[in-house]
Structure formats: C-alpha cells, structure tokens
Short mmCIF file of C-alpha atoms and ligand atoms in Angstrom, two decimals:
data_model
loop_
_atom_site.label_atom_id
_atom_site.label_comp_id
_atom_site.label_asym_id
_atom_site.label_seq_id
_atom_site.Cartn_x
_atom_site.Cartn_y
_atom_site.Cartn_z
CA MET A 272 29.91 -6.30 -66.26
CA THR A 273 29.65 -3.50 -68.78
CA THR A 274 28.82 -0.08 -67.32
CA TRP A 275 26.33 2.14 -69.18
CA VAL A 276 25.79 5.80 -68.32
CA PRO A 277 22.16 6.59 -69.19
CA ALA A 278 20.83 10.06 -70.00
CA TRP A 279 18.15 11.60 -67.77
CA ASP A 280 14.92 12.67 -69.37
CA ALA A 281 14.20 16.40 -69.25
CA GLY A 282 11.74 16.05 -66.36
CA THR A 283 14.22 14.18 -64.19
CA GLY A 284 17.01 16.69 -64.79
CA GLU A 285 14.76 19.64 -64.08
CA GLU A 286 13.41 18.09 -60.90
CA ARG A 287 16.89 17.32 -59.62
CA ALA A 288 18.15 20.85 -60.28
CA ARG A 289 15.05 22.35 -58.62
CA ALA A 290 15.44 20.12 -55.57
CA LEU A 291 19.11 21.03 -55.24
CA PHE A 292 18.26 24.71 -55.59
CA ASP A 293 15.68 24.43 -52.83
CA THR A 294 18.17 22.64 -50.54
CA ALA A 295 20.95 25.16 -51.19
CA PHE A 296 18.95 28.41 -51.19
CA GLY A 297 15.63 27.64 -49.52
CA VAL A 298 13.46 29.15 -52.28
CA ALA A 299 12.24 28.19 -55.74
CA PRO A 300 14.29 29.14 -58.83
CA ASP A 301 12.94 31.34 -61.63
CA GLY A 302 13.38 28.35 -63.94
CA VAL A 303 15.68 25.56 -65.15
CA TRP A 304 17.75 25.76 -68.34
CA SER A 305 19.88 23.01 -69.85
CA ALA A 306 22.52 22.29 -72.47
CA PRO A 307 23.93 18.97 -73.75
CA GLY A 308 27.35 17.39 -73.90
CA ARG A 309 28.60 16.41 -77.35
CA VAL A 310 30.64 13.99 -79.38
CA ASN A 311 32.47 15.12 -82.46
CA LEU A 312 31.84 12.78 -85.41
CA ILE A 313 34.88 14.02 -87.29
CA GLY A 314 37.04 17.14 -87.58
CA GLU A 315 39.36 16.95 -84.56
CA HIS A 316 41.84 19.70 -83.63
CA THR A 317 40.51 21.72 -86.55
CA ASP A 318 38.49 24.32 -84.65
CA TYR A 319 41.41 26.50 -83.58
CA ASN A 320 42.73 26.32 -87.15
CA GLY A 321 39.62 27.95 -88.60
CA GLY A 322 38.59 24.55 -89.95
CA LEU A 323 35.47 22.39 -90.05
CA CYS A 324 34.08 20.03 -87.45
CA LEU A 325 30.94 17.96 -87.14
CA PRO A 326 29.71 17.46 -83.57
CA VAL A 327 26.40 15.96 -82.46
CA ALA A 328 24.68 16.77 -79.18
CA LEU A 329 24.40 13.95 -76.65
CA ALA A 330 21.13 13.10 -74.95
CA HIS A 331 23.06 13.83 -71.75
CA ARG A 332 22.53 17.35 -70.43
CA THR A 333 23.53 19.71 -67.64
CA PHE A 334 20.68 21.46 -65.84
CA ALA A 335 21.00 24.91 -64.25
CA ALA A 336 18.28 26.12 -61.88
CA VAL A 337 18.64 29.89 -61.58
CA ARG A 338 17.04 32.72 -59.64
CA ARG A 339 17.87 36.34 -60.39
CA ARG A 340 18.91 38.48 -57.43
CA GLY A 341 18.60 42.21 -56.96
CA ASP A 342 22.27 42.72 -56.06
CA GLY A 343 25.63 41.92 -57.68
CA THR A 344 26.29 38.64 -55.86
CA ALA A 345 26.43 35.18 -57.47
CA ARG A 346 26.00 32.07 -55.35
CA THR A 347 26.69 28.63 -56.82
CA ALA A 348 25.90 25.06 -55.79
CA SER A 349 26.50 21.79 -57.65
CA ALA A 350 25.25 18.28 -56.98
CA TRP A 351 28.95 17.45 -57.01
CA ASP A 352 29.14 18.81 -53.50
CA ALA A 353 25.71 19.99 -52.46
CA SER A 354 26.88 21.13 -49.03
CA VAL A 355 29.17 23.82 -50.46
CA VAL A 356 27.68 27.11 -51.59
CA THR A 357 30.20 29.58 -52.98
CA ALA A 358 29.43 33.31 -53.05
CA LEU A 359 31.26 35.91 -55.08
CA GLU A 360 30.77 39.47 -56.29
CA LEU A 361 30.33 39.69 -60.06
CA ALA A 362 32.26 42.97 -60.10
CA SER A 363 35.35 41.15 -58.81
CA VAL A 364 35.37 38.47 -61.54
CA ALA A 365 38.48 38.79 -63.72
CA PRO A 366 41.04 36.47 -65.33
CA GLY A 367 42.77 34.55 -62.55
CA ALA A 368 40.36 35.72 -59.84
CA VAL A 369 38.02 32.69 -59.58
CA ALA A 370 39.10 29.15 -58.74
CA GLY A 371 37.39 25.80 -59.33
CA TRP A 372 34.28 24.98 -61.30
CA THR A 373 32.57 28.20 -60.22
CA ALA A 374 34.85 29.96 -62.72
CA TYR A 375 32.79 28.49 -65.59
CA VAL A 376 29.64 30.05 -64.13
CA ALA A 377 31.16 33.37 -63.10
CA GLY A 378 32.97 33.51 -66.44
CA VAL A 379 29.71 33.52 -68.38
CA ALA A 380 28.34 36.43 -66.34
CA TRP A 381 31.67 38.22 -66.81
CA ALA A 382 31.67 37.70 -70.61
CA LEU A 383 28.11 39.01 -70.92
CA ARG A 384 28.98 42.05 -68.80
CA GLU A 385 32.12 42.63 -70.85
CA ARG A 386 29.77 43.15 -73.79
CA GLY A 387 27.95 45.78 -71.76
CA LEU A 388 24.89 43.60 -71.11
CA PRO A 389 23.06 44.13 -67.81
CA VAL A 390 23.57 40.91 -65.84
CA ALA A 391 22.31 41.00 -62.26
CA GLY A 392 23.50 38.74 -59.45
CA PHE A 393 21.96 35.28 -59.26
CA ASP A 394 21.80 32.00 -57.41
CA VAL A 395 22.42 28.84 -59.41
CA ALA A 396 22.19 25.09 -58.67
CA ILE A 397 23.74 22.65 -61.14
CA ASP A 398 23.04 18.97 -61.71
CA SER A 399 24.18 16.92 -64.67
CA CYS A 400 24.33 13.46 -66.21
CA VAL A 401 27.16 14.41 -68.60
CA PRO A 402 30.29 12.46 -67.62
CA VAL A 403 32.82 15.03 -66.36
CA GLY A 404 36.32 15.22 -67.78
CA SER A 405 35.60 12.46 -70.32
CA GLY A 406 36.02 14.55 -73.45
CA LEU A 407 32.23 14.82 -73.81
CA SER A 408 32.28 18.50 -72.98
CA SER A 409 30.69 18.74 -69.57
CA SER A 410 32.39 22.13 -69.26
CA ALA A 411 30.49 23.58 -72.23
CA ALA A 412 27.27 21.91 -71.07
CA LEU A 413 27.80 23.79 -67.81
CA SER A 414 28.73 27.19 -69.23
CA CYS A 415 26.04 27.01 -71.93
CA SER A 416 23.24 26.03 -69.54
CA VAL A 417 24.21 29.03 -67.41
CA ALA A 418 24.38 31.30 -70.48
CA LEU A 419 20.82 30.35 -71.46
CA ALA A 420 19.67 30.95 -67.89
CA LEU A 421 21.33 34.37 -67.55
CA ASP A 422 20.06 35.39 -70.98
CA ALA A 423 16.50 34.52 -69.92
CA VAL A 424 16.38 35.89 -66.37
CA ASN A 425 17.95 39.17 -67.48
CA ALA A 426 15.84 39.37 -70.67
CA LEU A 427 18.96 39.85 -72.82
CA ALA A 428 17.52 38.15 -75.95
CA GLN A 429 20.96 37.23 -77.31
CA ASP A 430 21.21 34.79 -80.19
CA ARG A 431 22.86 31.45 -79.61
CA ALA A 432 25.96 32.16 -81.68
CA ALA A 433 26.68 35.20 -79.50
CA LEU A 434 26.09 33.21 -76.31
CA ALA A 435 28.43 30.48 -77.57
CA ALA A 436 31.15 33.11 -78.06
CA ASP A 437 30.58 34.32 -74.49
CA CYS A 438 31.00 30.77 -73.21
CA VAL A 439 34.26 30.40 -75.16
CA ARG A 440 35.58 33.54 -73.46
CA ALA A 441 34.38 32.27 -70.07
CA GLU A 442 36.30 29.01 -70.49
CA ASN A 443 39.43 30.51 -72.04
CA GLU A 444 39.81 33.65 -69.96
CA ILE A 445 38.14 33.01 -66.59
CA ALA A 446 38.30 29.21 -66.18
CA GLY A 447 41.73 29.21 -67.85
CA ALA A 448 40.83 26.14 -69.93
CA PRO A 449 41.82 26.55 -73.58
CA THR A 450 38.97 25.76 -75.94
CA GLY A 451 38.48 26.31 -79.66
CA GLY A 452 34.73 26.87 -79.91
CA MET A 453 33.37 23.55 -81.16
CA ASP A 454 32.00 22.45 -77.78
CA GLN A 455 30.01 25.61 -77.12
CA ALA A 456 28.58 25.66 -80.65
CA ALA A 457 27.48 22.03 -80.28
CA ALA A 458 25.89 22.67 -76.89
CA LEU A 459 23.93 25.71 -78.05
CA ARG A 460 23.38 25.30 -81.78
CA ALA A 461 23.01 21.57 -82.57
CA GLU A 462 19.53 20.26 -83.46
CA PRO A 463 18.00 16.82 -82.82
CA GLY A 464 18.45 14.35 -85.68
CA HIS A 465 21.27 16.43 -87.14
CA ALA A 466 25.01 16.83 -86.86
CA LEU A 467 26.26 20.40 -86.70
CA LEU A 468 28.66 21.29 -89.50
CA LEU A 469 30.52 24.18 -87.92
CA ASP A 470 32.78 26.38 -89.97
CA CYS A 471 35.18 27.70 -87.37
CA ARG A 472 36.39 30.48 -89.65
CA ASP A 473 33.17 32.45 -89.38
CA GLN A 474 31.16 30.33 -86.90
CA SER A 475 28.53 29.64 -89.57
CA VAL A 476 26.67 26.34 -89.24
CA ARG A 477 24.71 23.89 -91.34
CA HIS A 478 22.47 21.21 -89.89
CA VAL A 479 23.30 17.94 -91.64
CA PRO A 480 20.81 15.07 -91.25
CA PHE A 481 22.27 12.42 -88.93
CA ASP A 482 19.98 9.63 -87.81
CA PRO A 483 21.86 6.34 -87.32
CA ALA A 484 18.73 4.48 -86.18
CA ALA A 485 17.02 5.21 -89.51
CA GLU A 486 19.78 3.21 -91.22
CA GLY A 487 19.81 0.39 -88.66
CA LEU A 488 22.97 1.80 -87.07
CA ALA A 489 24.02 3.20 -83.71
CA LEU A 490 26.82 5.39 -82.45
CA LEU A 491 28.59 3.78 -79.51
CA VAL A 492 30.35 6.27 -77.22
CA ILE A 493 33.17 4.76 -75.18
CA ASP A 494 34.42 6.70 -72.17
CA THR A 495 37.90 5.24 -71.63
CA ARG A 496 38.07 6.80 -68.14
CA ALA A 497 41.80 7.10 -68.73
CA GLU A 498 43.60 9.68 -66.67
CA HIS A 499 46.65 11.28 -68.18
CA ALA A 500 48.84 14.07 -66.90
CA LEU A 501 50.32 16.82 -69.09
CA VAL A 502 47.18 17.14 -71.20
CA ASP A 503 46.98 20.94 -70.97
CA GLY A 504 50.57 21.36 -72.04
CA GLN A 505 50.08 19.04 -75.02
CA TYR A 506 47.02 20.93 -76.24
CA ALA A 507 48.85 24.24 -75.97
CA ALA A 508 51.85 22.76 -77.79
CA ARG A 509 49.68 21.55 -80.71
CA ARG A 510 48.06 24.96 -81.01
CA ALA A 511 51.43 26.68 -80.92
CA THR A 512 52.81 24.41 -83.66
CA CYS A 513 49.80 25.15 -85.88
CA ASP A 514 50.12 28.90 -85.27
CA GLU A 515 53.82 28.76 -86.07
CA ALA A 516 53.19 26.80 -89.27
CA ALA A 517 50.53 29.27 -90.39
CA ARG A 518 52.97 32.12 -89.74
CA LEU A 519 55.73 30.41 -91.73
CA LEU A 520 53.32 29.78 -94.59
CA GLY A 521 51.98 33.33 -94.51
CA VAL A 522 48.34 32.46 -93.87
CA ALA A 523 46.02 33.63 -91.08
CA THR A 524 44.88 30.07 -90.35
CA LEU A 525 45.72 26.64 -91.76
CA ARG A 526 42.18 26.50 -93.12
CA GLU A 527 43.15 28.87 -95.91
CA LEU A 528 45.33 26.10 -97.34
CA THR A 529 42.24 24.01 -98.04
CA ASP A 530 40.51 26.62 -100.19
CA ALA A 531 42.39 25.97 -103.44
CA PRO A 532 43.29 22.52 -104.80
CA GLY A 533 46.95 21.60 -104.36
CA ASP A 534 47.73 24.20 -101.68
CA ALA A 535 47.57 21.66 -98.87
CA GLU A 536 50.06 19.29 -100.51
CA HIS A 537 52.44 22.15 -101.29
CA ALA A 538 52.27 23.46 -97.74
CA ILE A 539 53.12 20.08 -96.23
CA VAL A 540 56.12 19.68 -98.54
CA ALA A 541 57.27 23.25 -97.91
CA LEU A 542 57.18 22.84 -94.12
CA ASP A 543 59.40 19.75 -94.11
CA ASP A 544 62.79 21.45 -94.46
CA GLY A 545 64.72 18.34 -93.45
CA THR A 546 65.09 19.40 -89.80
CA PRO A 547 63.33 17.49 -87.00
CA ASP A 548 61.21 20.60 -86.26
CA GLY A 549 60.22 20.89 -89.90
CA GLU A 550 59.31 17.21 -90.15
CA LEU A 551 57.17 17.48 -87.01
CA ARG A 552 55.46 20.65 -88.22
CA ALA A 553 54.66 19.01 -91.56
CA ARG A 554 53.06 16.02 -89.86
CA ARG A 555 50.97 18.17 -87.53
CA VAL A 556 49.76 20.27 -90.45
CA ARG A 557 49.08 17.18 -92.55
CA HIS A 558 46.69 16.01 -89.84
CA VAL A 559 44.82 19.31 -89.78
CA LEU A 560 44.53 19.61 -93.56
CA THR A 561 43.59 15.99 -94.24
CA GLU A 562 41.11 16.10 -91.35
CA ILE A 563 39.32 19.11 -92.82
CA ALA A 564 39.11 17.19 -96.12
CA ARG A 565 37.66 14.20 -94.27
CA VAL A 566 34.94 16.39 -92.76
CA ARG A 567 33.93 17.46 -96.25
CA GLU A 568 33.81 13.83 -97.45
CA PHE A 569 31.88 12.74 -94.37
CA VAL A 570 29.28 15.46 -94.89
CA ALA A 571 28.94 14.55 -98.57
CA LEU A 572 28.19 10.96 -97.54
CA LEU A 573 25.62 12.10 -94.97
CA ASP A 574 23.97 14.34 -97.55
CA ALA A 575 23.76 11.31 -99.85
CA GLY A 576 22.17 9.16 -97.12
CA ARG A 577 25.28 7.00 -96.93
CA LEU A 578 26.19 7.00 -93.22
CA ARG A 579 26.95 3.30 -93.60
CA ASP A 580 29.91 4.19 -95.84
CA THR A 581 31.60 6.61 -93.40
CA GLY A 582 33.53 3.92 -91.47
CA PRO A 583 36.81 4.26 -93.40
CA LEU A 584 36.82 8.02 -92.76
CA LEU A 585 36.47 7.41 -89.02
CA ASP A 586 39.36 4.95 -89.16
CA ALA A 587 41.53 7.33 -91.19
CA SER A 588 40.82 10.15 -88.76
CA HIS A 589 41.97 7.99 -85.87
CA ALA A 590 45.16 6.97 -87.64
CA SER A 591 45.95 10.60 -88.43
CA LEU A 592 45.37 11.70 -84.83
CA ARG A 593 47.46 8.79 -83.55
CA ASP A 594 50.39 8.98 -85.97
CA ASP A 595 50.58 12.55 -87.29
CA TYR A 596 49.06 14.59 -84.48
CA GLU A 597 50.10 12.19 -81.68
CA VAL A 598 47.20 12.87 -79.34
CA SER A 599 45.92 9.32 -78.91
CA CYS A 600 46.88 7.01 -76.05
CA ARG A 601 46.83 3.30 -75.34
CA GLU A 602 43.28 3.28 -73.97
CA LEU A 603 41.91 5.06 -77.04
CA ASP A 604 43.80 2.76 -79.40
CA VAL A 605 42.58 -0.34 -77.55
CA ALA A 606 39.00 0.97 -77.65
CA VAL A 607 38.91 1.60 -81.41
CA GLU A 608 40.77 -1.58 -82.29
CA ALA A 609 38.52 -3.74 -80.12
CA ALA A 610 35.40 -2.07 -81.51
CA ARG A 611 36.50 -2.70 -85.09
CA ALA A 612 37.47 -6.30 -84.33
CA ALA A 613 33.96 -6.80 -82.92
CA GLY A 614 32.37 -5.58 -86.13
CA ALA A 615 32.21 -1.77 -85.90
CA LEU A 616 32.05 -0.13 -89.34
CA GLY A 617 34.59 2.43 -88.17
CA ALA A 618 35.91 3.94 -84.94
CA ARG A 619 37.99 6.89 -83.78
CA MET A 620 39.00 8.84 -80.73
CA THR A 621 36.85 11.94 -80.25
CA GLY A 622 37.68 15.14 -78.39
CA GLY A 623 41.13 16.47 -77.60
CA GLY A 624 42.75 13.11 -76.89
CA PHE A 625 45.16 11.77 -74.22
CA GLY A 626 42.23 9.89 -72.70
CA GLY A 627 38.61 10.90 -72.90
CA SER A 628 36.26 9.12 -75.26
CA ALA A 629 36.08 7.20 -78.53
CA ILE A 630 33.17 6.59 -80.89
CA ALA A 631 32.30 3.55 -82.98
CA LEU A 632 29.71 3.27 -85.71
CA VAL A 633 27.99 -0.07 -85.23
CA GLU A 634 24.98 -2.05 -86.41
CA ALA A 635 22.17 -1.16 -84.01
CA ASP A 636 21.67 -4.77 -82.99
CA ALA A 637 25.40 -5.17 -82.28
CA LEU A 638 25.66 -2.25 -79.84
CA VAL A 639 25.87 -4.37 -76.70
CA THR A 640 28.12 -7.00 -78.31
CA VAL A 641 30.64 -4.37 -79.37
CA ALA A 642 30.53 -2.69 -75.96
CA ASP A 643 31.11 -6.01 -74.23
CA ALA A 644 34.04 -6.73 -76.56
CA VAL A 645 35.62 -3.36 -75.78
CA ALA A 646 35.17 -3.91 -72.03
CA ALA A 647 36.72 -7.38 -72.36
CA ALA A 648 39.70 -5.95 -74.26
CA PHE A 649 40.27 -3.36 -71.52
CA ALA A 650 40.20 -6.12 -68.89
CA ARG A 651 42.63 -8.22 -70.93
CA GLU A 652 45.00 -5.27 -71.26
CA GLY A 653 44.85 -4.56 -67.54
CA LEU A 654 43.14 -1.20 -68.09
CA ARG A 655 40.55 0.40 -65.83
CA ALA A 656 37.03 -0.56 -66.96
CA PRO A 657 35.54 1.85 -69.54
CA ALA A 658 31.99 3.21 -69.43
CA PHE A 659 29.53 3.41 -72.30
CA VAL A 660 27.39 6.43 -72.91
CA ALA A 661 23.95 5.67 -74.34
P1 LIG B 980 35.00 17.93 -70.30
O1 LIG B 980 34.46 19.24 -70.77
O2 LIG B 980 35.52 17.10 -71.42
O3 LIG B 980 34.05 17.15 -69.46
P2 LIG B 980 36.81 19.67 -68.94
O4 LIG B 980 38.06 19.42 -68.18
O5 LIG B 980 36.83 20.61 -70.07
O6 LIG B 980 36.27 18.24 -69.38
O7 LIG B 980 35.68 20.21 -67.96
C1 LIG B 980 35.45 19.59 -66.71
C2 LIG B 980 35.27 20.68 -65.66
O8 LIG B 980 34.01 21.37 -65.87
C3 LIG B 980 35.18 20.16 -64.27
O9 LIG B 980 36.47 19.97 -63.70
C4 LIG B 980 34.41 21.25 -63.56
O10 LIG B 980 35.25 22.35 -63.26
C5 LIG B 980 33.42 21.70 -64.63
N1 LIG B 980 32.13 20.98 -64.53
C6 LIG B 980 31.57 20.21 -65.49
N2 LIG B 980 30.38 19.72 -65.08
C7 LIG B 980 30.18 20.17 -63.82
C8 LIG B 980 29.13 20.01 -62.83
N3 LIG B 980 28.06 19.26 -63.08
N4 LIG B 980 29.29 20.63 -61.66
C9 LIG B 980 30.37 21.38 -61.40
N5 LIG B 980 31.39 21.57 -62.27
C10 LIG B 980 31.30 20.98 -63.47
MG1 LIG B 981 35.61 20.80 -71.72
#
C-alpha cells in the first residue's frame, strides 16, 4: 500500500485553523494567513554560498489563525498538541530563551521588533498539512505564515523579501536552526506555475515558468521518512568547509568563482594541495560550483520550454551531492535509483540531505507506477515505508 499525503484546499486549512483557535482561545481570530512548504528543483547547498537555487512551492501549506492582543503577551497553540497553550512575553524573547516549536513563532515577532517595527502581543493557532521534518520546509511554512499574519494585524506593510529575511533570523537566531534563506524565499515569494530562481547573493528573484502538467509530466515528491542523527553537525560542518575554502581563495563567497569562465576549475585545482583536508575541500567546492552551473542550465532549459530534457541535470545533481558533498543516505539513493529504474526522466535528493525527501520527474501517467516501484524497493531493502506528497 502506497501512502499519499494530500494537500488541503485553502478553505479546509482555514477552517481547521479557525476551529483550533476557537478551541484554544475561546474567541474568533482576526484572520488566517498561510504559507507553503517547498521542494527545491535544483541548486542544493548553494544558498549559504551566495549561489543560485530553484525552489517551487508545494500545494501543502501551514495555516496560522491570529488575533492581535493589546498587551505584550504571545500565546501559541498547534494542532500538534491542541491541549497545550504556551504563553510568553515578547519582551523576554532572545537567542536561547525560547524552547520548542514556539521559538519559530516568537522568533518572527522578535525579528520584526529588532527592526523597530511595532508588533503587539497576539494569540496564534497553527494547523498544517506540510509533512514536518521531511525536508519540505515545514519550519519556513510556519515562520512565514506567522510573518504574514503579524505584518497584517499590526499594519506593518512590509514587502515579502524583508519578511523572508525576518524569518531567516527567527530560525537561525531564536529557533537555533541554521538555514540559508532558500526556504523562506520559496514560502513567501514563489508564484503558482513558476519556479523561483533565487540569487542568494542579493536575494533577487526571477519567476521561471514551470508547469509539468503542460508537458505531460509530473513531479513526484518522495518523503523517505528516514531518521538520521548528527544532521545538524553535518550541515554546520559543510558550511564551515565552504567558508574556509572561500577564505583560502580570497573570495567573500564561493559564488564569486562562477562569475568568470575558468575560475571554478582553477579554484578546485588550487584547493587540492595533496593533503586529505585539501582533497576534501576541493570536492566540497566542486559540488557547490558545478551545482550553481547546473541551476543555470536547468533554467535555460525551462526558458526554452524543455523541461523534458532536464532529467540528466537532476541525476548529475544527485551524484554530486552523494559523492562530492556526501549528504545523501541509503534511503535517498534507493529512492532515486528505484524511480529511475521505473522510468523517471531524472531524480535527485532535495533539501539538506541525510534523510528528508527526493524528487523524480516522471511522465504524468506514470506517477502512480513510479511511486509504487519506489515503495516496493523500500520494502525489498527493509526500509521504513516512504510517503508520497501530491
Ligand atoms: P522541515 O522544515 O524540513 O520540515 P525542520 O527541522 O527545519 O524540518 O523544521 C521542523 C520543526 O518546525 C518542527 O520540529 C517544529 O519545531 C516546527 N514546526 C513545523 N511545522 C509545525 C507545526 N505545524 N506545528 C508546530 N511546529 C511546527
Ligand atoms: Mg526547515
């Protein structure tokens, strides 16, 4: 039996958040705001290197029902555990001061206030159909839905790029979860029918047409449901290696090495000084630089209406993440290999890695066949059953 995780329609999500708000706080909210999860088509581990990435918003969204209060208190409830309402004083929010998921909510209020914006206390009830902890960015869906709500109920009129930056600060500094900015940009700035080409150097975006159905295709999202320890340390280690390489090469970010032809190749050769550290650094940097190049090629194909030809780029991205960046895992490798064997045009892990999700570009009429084949491969390998997000 293959498990599918369906998206709620907007009405359902709103109703659920309203009902939860009523149960938790006994009044009606001022309104309900929402933000989606995302998958990244290509451009992985490039965001914190000032690079390019290409996420698309999922149909799956997180809904935040919010009511502004007159005081400085924030009270939070989530459908996760509807019986628990947490209260805190906004003035006491600081790095390290808030534990659990409430930190994502409090962090947004904190980031807005850090910019001197007048954010009053509030009550918030959260419900969501975004799979949590699956690399589909439920955390940004949460922080961004709250950012839209606080912007509206406090009449702040901030633009979405500024709100995305606030959500990045909320996650990094208050929730203590390192994030490079792609997730928040996708949640707040992506448009239907388009992928979001995000330039992480200056946060500029371009909306690139992306409509698989129009070409008889579909994007299968595979949640491996793998649980791996040590993920945080690995992410921090990759970032540190990239920072160190940039320092050795005398550039602000690795992205600068993709601006002039030949620089990337020279940098990779220069880093490999024959020591194990040098060899490792060169491989990590090779992933980042070739991945940025793949984003450019992928976008060129989309611009030319050639989504069907992007499969090899997806495959190459996966190989680079697996072999050079070493952030894949058995579940992700099984997922992409099984998808390809069942006819996918291309497949790759998406998100940070070490578990989470994979994507496969498939013929629309083969969606269920490929999903079934992936589920069968997981069963054969003795892995926990995956879920499919559609
Ligand atoms: P991802 O963003 O890939 O889903 P993260 O580990 O970055 O994974 O974020 C998951 C965390 O975000 C959860 O542990 C929780 O703290 C918070 N979160 C996400 N969605 C919800 C929700 N609906 N209710 C409460 N907390 C949530
Ligand atoms: Mg996240």
